[in-house]
Amino acid sequence: MESVLVAANWKMYKTTADVQHFFDRWSRDPAPPGREVAFFPPFPLLPLLRSLLPQGQALGAQNAHEADEGAFTGEVSCALLKDLGCDYVLIGHSERRNLFGETDARIAAKMRAAFRHGVRPILCVGEHLDERQGGRTLDVVLGQLAEDLGAAPPPSGFDVAYEPVWAIGTGKVARPQDAAEVHEAILAWLHEHHAGADARILYGGSVKPDSAAALLATPGVRGLLVGGASLDPASFAAILRA
Ligand code: PEP
């Protein structure tokens, strides 16, 4: 994909009334040229967003189960996400890995499920603070990529979100030169292992309107995954237009 993706991860925030209020204030204008916007609300809000999203703006889910159906109480399949009109699904967000014990094997199975159902996955990778301080950032990130993507060529497009765990929800944004080093390493890894893949690399971790432009100008950064600053329409619009 040629466009830059600016994605809003709403985590476990917002009610139906909040969503109505957000879209009352969200501009009907199309995204700026070359920019794509996507919203990732909690599961139950997906149909409401589908009905309110302006033309051309995309919908995604924050997680999915790897099976197509079955006795998995509380889970949601990629088949249902497709049925609900999802274009994207986040796979392996650090909150899923760290709070819900998702392993790389599980994440790899979820990636396969997303491909099977034609929902474009955004694979989230990133190091913890102690791993960065110990000089292990690239080993961790490239190791996650290898395990989560596997050796077989991905059957269709996907994106990777580099999200340093120490930057998520902390207000500590990576310096553009640190993001550039990791993005370039991911690009080189993809070129070596999956040359020609249709894949963009997004940065995520405490992106705010005042840091978005420098991050988007960083070599290798083809989009942003935004948590806290996407909850307010004015701040998310400022990031989209950065
Ligand atoms: C995220 O949840 O993916 C994220 C990047 O959150 P925040 O922007 O709040 O750090």
CSV table of C-alpha atoms and ligand atoms in Angstrom, one decimal:
chain,number,residue,atom,x,y,z
A,1,MET,CA,0.0,0.0,0.0
A,2,GLU,CA,1.3,3.5,-0.9
A,3,SER,CA,-0.6,5.5,1.7
A,4,VAL,CA,0.5,6.4,5.3
A,5,LEU,CA,-1.8,4.8,7.9
A,6,VAL,CA,-2.9,6.8,10.9
A,7,ALA,CA,-4.7,4.3,13.3
A,8,ALA,CA,-6.7,5.1,16.5
A,9,ASN,CA,-6.5,2.3,19.1
A,10,TRP,CA,-9.4,3.1,21.5
A,11,LYS,CA,-8.5,0.2,23.8
A,12,MET,CA,-11.3,-0.3,26.4
A,13,TYR,CA,-12.6,3.3,26.3
A,14,LYS,CA,-15.8,4.8,25.0
A,15,THR,CA,-19.5,4.1,25.2
A,16,THR,CA,-22.1,4.4,22.4
A,17,ALA,CA,-22.9,7.9,23.5
A,18,ASP,CA,-19.1,8.8,23.5
A,19,VAL,CA,-18.9,7.5,19.9
A,20,GLN,CA,-21.8,9.6,18.8
A,21,HIS,CA,-20.2,12.6,20.4
A,22,PHE,CA,-16.8,11.9,18.8
A,23,PHE,CA,-18.3,11.6,15.3
A,24,ASP,CA,-20.5,14.7,15.8
A,25,ARG,CA,-17.2,16.5,16.1
A,26,TRP,CA,-15.1,14.4,13.6
A,27,SER,CA,-14.7,16.2,10.3
A,28,ARG,CA,-16.5,14.7,7.3
A,29,ASP,CA,-13.6,15.8,5.2
A,30,PRO,CA,-11.6,13.0,3.6
A,31,ALA,CA,-8.2,12.2,5.1
A,32,PRO,CA,-5.4,14.4,3.5
A,33,PRO,CA,-4.0,12.9,0.3
A,34,GLY,CA,-1.7,10.0,0.9
A,35,ARG,CA,-3.1,9.4,4.4
A,36,GLU,CA,-5.5,6.6,5.4
A,37,VAL,CA,-7.3,6.7,8.7
A,38,ALA,CA,-8.5,3.6,10.7
A,39,PHE,CA,-10.4,3.3,14.0
A,40,PHE,CA,-10.0,0.3,16.4
A,41,PRO,CA,-12.9,0.5,18.9
A,42,PRO,CA,-13.8,-2.1,21.5
A,43,PHE,CA,-15.6,-5.1,19.8
A,44,PRO,CA,-19.2,-4.1,20.7
A,45,LEU,CA,-18.8,-0.7,19.1
A,46,LEU,CA,-17.7,-2.0,15.7
A,47,PRO,CA,-21.2,-1.9,14.0
A,48,LEU,CA,-21.9,1.6,15.3
A,49,LEU,CA,-18.6,2.9,14.0
A,50,ARG,CA,-19.2,1.1,10.6
A,51,SER,CA,-22.4,3.1,10.4
A,52,LEU,CA,-20.8,6.5,11.4
A,53,LEU,CA,-17.5,6.3,9.6
A,54,PRO,CA,-17.0,8.8,6.8
A,55,GLN,CA,-16.5,7.3,3.3
A,56,GLY,CA,-13.0,5.9,2.8
A,57,GLN,CA,-12.1,5.7,6.6
A,58,ALA,CA,-11.3,2.2,7.7
A,59,LEU,CA,-12.4,0.0,10.6
A,60,GLY,CA,-10.3,-2.4,12.6
A,61,ALA,CA,-10.5,-4.7,15.7
A,62,GLN,CA,-8.0,-4.8,18.6
A,63,ASN,CA,-7.7,-8.6,18.7
A,64,ALA,CA,-9.1,-11.8,17.3
A,65,HIS,CA,-9.1,-15.5,18.2
A,66,GLU,CA,-7.2,-17.8,15.9
A,67,ALA,CA,-10.0,-20.3,15.3
A,68,ASP,CA,-12.7,-19.8,12.8
A,69,GLU,CA,-15.4,-20.7,15.3
A,70,GLY,CA,-15.9,-22.9,18.3
A,71,ALA,CA,-16.5,-23.1,22.0
A,72,PHE,CA,-14.3,-20.2,23.0
A,73,THR,CA,-16.4,-18.1,25.4
A,74,GLY,CA,-15.7,-14.4,25.2
A,75,GLU,CA,-13.6,-14.6,22.0
A,76,VAL,CA,-14.2,-13.2,18.5
A,77,SER,CA,-13.1,-14.8,15.2
A,78,CYS,CA,-11.6,-13.1,12.2
A,79,ALA,CA,-14.6,-14.6,10.2
A,80,LEU,CA,-16.9,-12.4,12.3
A,81,LEU,CA,-14.6,-9.4,12.1
A,82,LYS,CA,-14.8,-9.7,8.3
A,83,ASP,CA,-18.6,-10.1,8.5
A,84,LEU,CA,-18.8,-6.9,10.5
A,85,GLY,CA,-16.9,-5.0,7.9
A,86,CYS,CA,-13.4,-4.8,9.5
A,87,ASP,CA,-10.6,-4.0,7.2
A,88,TYR,CA,-7.8,-4.4,9.8
A,89,VAL,CA,-7.1,-6.3,13.0
A,90,LEU,CA,-4.3,-5.6,15.6
A,91,ILE,CA,-2.4,-8.8,16.4
A,92,GLY,CA,0.0,-9.1,19.3
A,93,HIS,CA,-0.5,-5.7,20.9
A,94,SER,CA,1.9,-5.5,23.9
A,95,GLU,CA,-1.1,-5.3,26.3
A,96,ARG,CA,-2.3,-8.7,24.8
A,97,ARG,CA,1.2,-10.1,25.2
A,98,ASN,CA,1.9,-8.8,28.7
A,99,LEU,CA,-1.5,-8.7,30.4
A,100,PHE,CA,-3.1,-11.7,28.7
A,101,GLY,CA,-0.1,-13.9,28.2
A,102,GLU,CA,-0.2,-14.2,24.4
A,103,THR,CA,2.8,-16.1,23.2
A,104,ASP,CA,4.5,-15.8,19.8
A,105,ALA,CA,3.1,-19.2,18.8
A,106,ARG,CA,-0.5,-17.9,19.5
A,107,ILE,CA,0.2,-14.6,17.7
A,108,ALA,CA,1.5,-16.5,14.7
A,109,ALA,CA,-1.8,-18.5,14.6
A,110,LYS,CA,-3.8,-15.3,14.8
A,111,MET,CA,-1.8,-13.8,11.9
A,112,ARG,CA,-2.7,-16.9,9.8
A,113,ALA,CA,-6.4,-16.5,10.8
A,114,ALA,CA,-6.4,-12.9,9.7
A,115,PHE,CA,-4.9,-13.8,6.3
A,116,ARG,CA,-7.4,-16.7,5.9
A,117,HIS,CA,-10.3,-14.3,6.3
A,118,GLY,CA,-8.9,-11.3,4.3
A,119,VAL,CA,-8.6,-8.9,7.3
A,120,ARG,CA,-5.3,-7.1,7.0
A,121,PRO,CA,-3.3,-7.7,10.2
A,122,ILE,CA,-1.2,-5.1,12.0
A,123,LEU,CA,1.5,-7.1,13.9
A,124,CYS,CA,2.6,-5.2,17.0
A,125,VAL,CA,6.2,-5.7,18.1
A,126,GLY,CA,8.4,-3.9,20.6
A,127,GLU,CA,10.9,-4.2,23.4
A,128,HIS,CA,10.6,-3.6,27.2
A,129,LEU,CA,12.7,-0.9,28.9
A,130,ASP,CA,15.2,-3.4,30.4
A,131,GLU,CA,15.7,-5.0,27.0
A,132,ARG,CA,16.5,-1.6,25.4
A,133,GLN,CA,18.8,-0.7,28.3
A,134,GLY,CA,20.5,-4.1,27.9
A,135,GLY,CA,21.1,-3.4,24.1
A,136,ARG,CA,18.7,-6.1,23.1
A,137,THR,CA,16.1,-4.1,21.2
A,138,LEU,CA,16.8,-5.4,17.7
A,139,ASP,CA,17.1,-9.0,18.9
A,140,VAL,CA,13.7,-8.8,20.6
A,141,VAL,CA,11.9,-7.0,17.7
A,142,LEU,CA,13.4,-9.1,14.9
A,143,GLY,CA,12.9,-12.3,17.0
A,144,GLN,CA,9.2,-11.4,17.4
A,145,LEU,CA,8.9,-10.8,13.6
A,146,ALA,CA,10.5,-14.1,12.8
A,147,GLU,CA,8.3,-16.1,15.2
A,148,ASP,CA,5.0,-14.2,14.4
A,149,LEU,CA,5.3,-14.1,10.7
A,150,GLY,CA,7.0,-17.5,10.2
A,151,ALA,CA,9.0,-18.6,7.2
A,152,ALA,CA,6.2,-19.0,4.6
A,153,PRO,CA,5.6,-16.0,2.5
A,154,PRO,CA,2.6,-14.0,3.8
A,155,PRO,CA,-0.3,-14.6,1.4
A,156,SER,CA,-1.4,-11.0,1.3
A,157,GLY,CA,-0.6,-7.5,2.7
A,158,PHE,CA,0.1,-6.8,6.4
A,159,ASP,CA,1.5,-4.0,8.5
A,160,VAL,CA,3.9,-4.0,11.4
A,161,ALA,CA,3.6,-1.5,14.3
A,162,TYR,CA,6.8,-0.9,16.2
A,163,GLU,CA,5.7,0.0,19.7
A,164,PRO,CA,8.4,0.2,22.4
A,165,VAL,CA,6.6,-1.1,25.5
A,166,TRP,CA,8.1,1.6,27.6
A,167,ALA,CA,6.5,4.3,25.4
A,168,ILE,CA,2.9,3.0,25.4
A,169,GLY,CA,0.7,5.1,27.6
A,170,THR,CA,3.7,6.6,29.5
A,171,GLY,CA,4.1,9.9,27.7
A,172,LYS,CA,7.6,8.9,26.8
A,173,VAL,CA,7.9,8.9,23.0
A,174,ALA,CA,10.8,7.4,21.2
A,175,ARG,CA,13.3,9.8,19.7
A,176,PRO,CA,13.0,9.8,15.9
A,177,GLN,CA,16.6,8.5,15.6
A,178,ASP,CA,15.7,5.5,17.9
A,179,ALA,CA,12.6,4.8,15.9
A,180,ALA,CA,14.5,5.2,12.6
A,181,GLU,CA,17.1,2.5,13.8
A,182,VAL,CA,14.4,0.0,14.5
A,183,HIS,CA,12.2,0.8,11.5
A,184,GLU,CA,15.3,0.4,9.2
A,185,ALA,CA,16.2,-2.9,10.8
A,186,ILE,CA,12.6,-4.2,10.4
A,187,LEU,CA,12.6,-3.1,6.7
A,188,ALA,CA,16.0,-4.8,6.1
A,189,TRP,CA,14.6,-8.0,7.8
A,190,LEU,CA,11.5,-7.9,5.7
A,191,HIS,CA,13.6,-7.4,2.6
A,192,GLU,CA,15.7,-10.4,3.4
A,193,HIS,CA,13.0,-12.8,4.5
A,194,HIS,CA,9.8,-11.6,2.7
A,195,ALA,CA,11.1,-9.5,-0.2
A,196,GLY,CA,8.3,-7.7,-2.1
A,197,ALA,CA,5.8,-8.0,0.7
A,198,ASP,CA,3.1,-5.4,0.8
A,199,ALA,CA,3.9,-4.1,4.3
A,200,ARG,CA,4.1,-0.7,6.0
A,201,ILE,CA,5.8,-0.1,9.3
A,202,LEU,CA,4.0,2.2,11.8
A,203,TYR,CA,5.4,3.7,14.9
A,204,GLY,CA,3.3,3.6,18.1
A,205,GLY,CA,3.9,4.8,21.7
A,206,SER,CA,2.7,8.1,23.2
A,207,VAL,CA,2.3,9.9,19.8
A,208,LYS,CA,0.8,13.3,20.4
A,209,PRO,CA,0.0,16.2,18.0
A,210,ASP,CA,3.4,17.8,18.8
A,211,SER,CA,5.5,14.7,18.1
A,212,ALA,CA,3.5,13.3,15.1
A,213,ALA,CA,5.2,15.4,12.3
A,214,ALA,CA,8.8,14.5,13.3
A,215,LEU,CA,7.9,10.8,13.6
A,216,LEU,CA,6.1,10.7,10.2
A,217,ALA,CA,9.2,12.4,8.7
A,218,THR,CA,11.5,9.6,10.2
A,219,PRO,CA,13.0,7.2,7.6
A,220,GLY,CA,11.0,4.0,7.5
A,221,VAL,CA,7.9,5.3,9.3
A,222,ARG,CA,4.8,4.8,7.1
A,223,GLY,CA,2.2,5.4,9.7
A,224,LEU,CA,1.3,5.9,13.4
A,225,LEU,CA,-0.7,3.8,15.9
A,226,VAL,CA,-2.1,6.2,18.4
A,227,GLY,CA,-3.7,5.3,21.7
A,228,GLY,CA,-4.5,8.0,24.2
A,229,ALA,CA,-4.3,11.0,21.8
A,230,SER,CA,-6.9,9.4,19.4
A,231,LEU,CA,-9.7,9.5,22.0
A,232,ASP,CA,-10.3,13.2,21.4
A,233,PRO,CA,-11.3,14.2,17.9
A,234,ALA,CA,-9.3,17.5,17.9
A,235,SER,CA,-6.1,15.9,18.9
A,236,PHE,CA,-6.5,12.9,16.6
A,237,ALA,CA,-7.3,15.2,13.7
A,238,ALA,CA,-4.2,17.2,14.4
A,239,ILE,CA,-2.1,14.0,14.3
A,240,LEU,CA,-3.8,13.0,11.0
A,241,ARG,CA,-3.0,16.3,9.4
A,242,ALA,CA,0.6,16.5,10.9
B,1,PEP,C1,-1.2,1.8,21.8
B,1,PEP,O1,-2.0,1.5,22.6
B,1,PEP,O2,-1.0,1.2,20.8
B,1,PEP,C2,-0.5,3.1,22.0
B,1,PEP,C3,0.4,3.5,21.2
B,1,PEP,O3,-1.0,3.9,23.1
B,1,PEP,P1,-0.5,5.4,23.5
B,1,PEP,O4,-0.5,6.2,22.2
B,1,PEP,O5,-1.5,5.8,24.5
B,1,PEP,O6,0.9,5.2,24.0
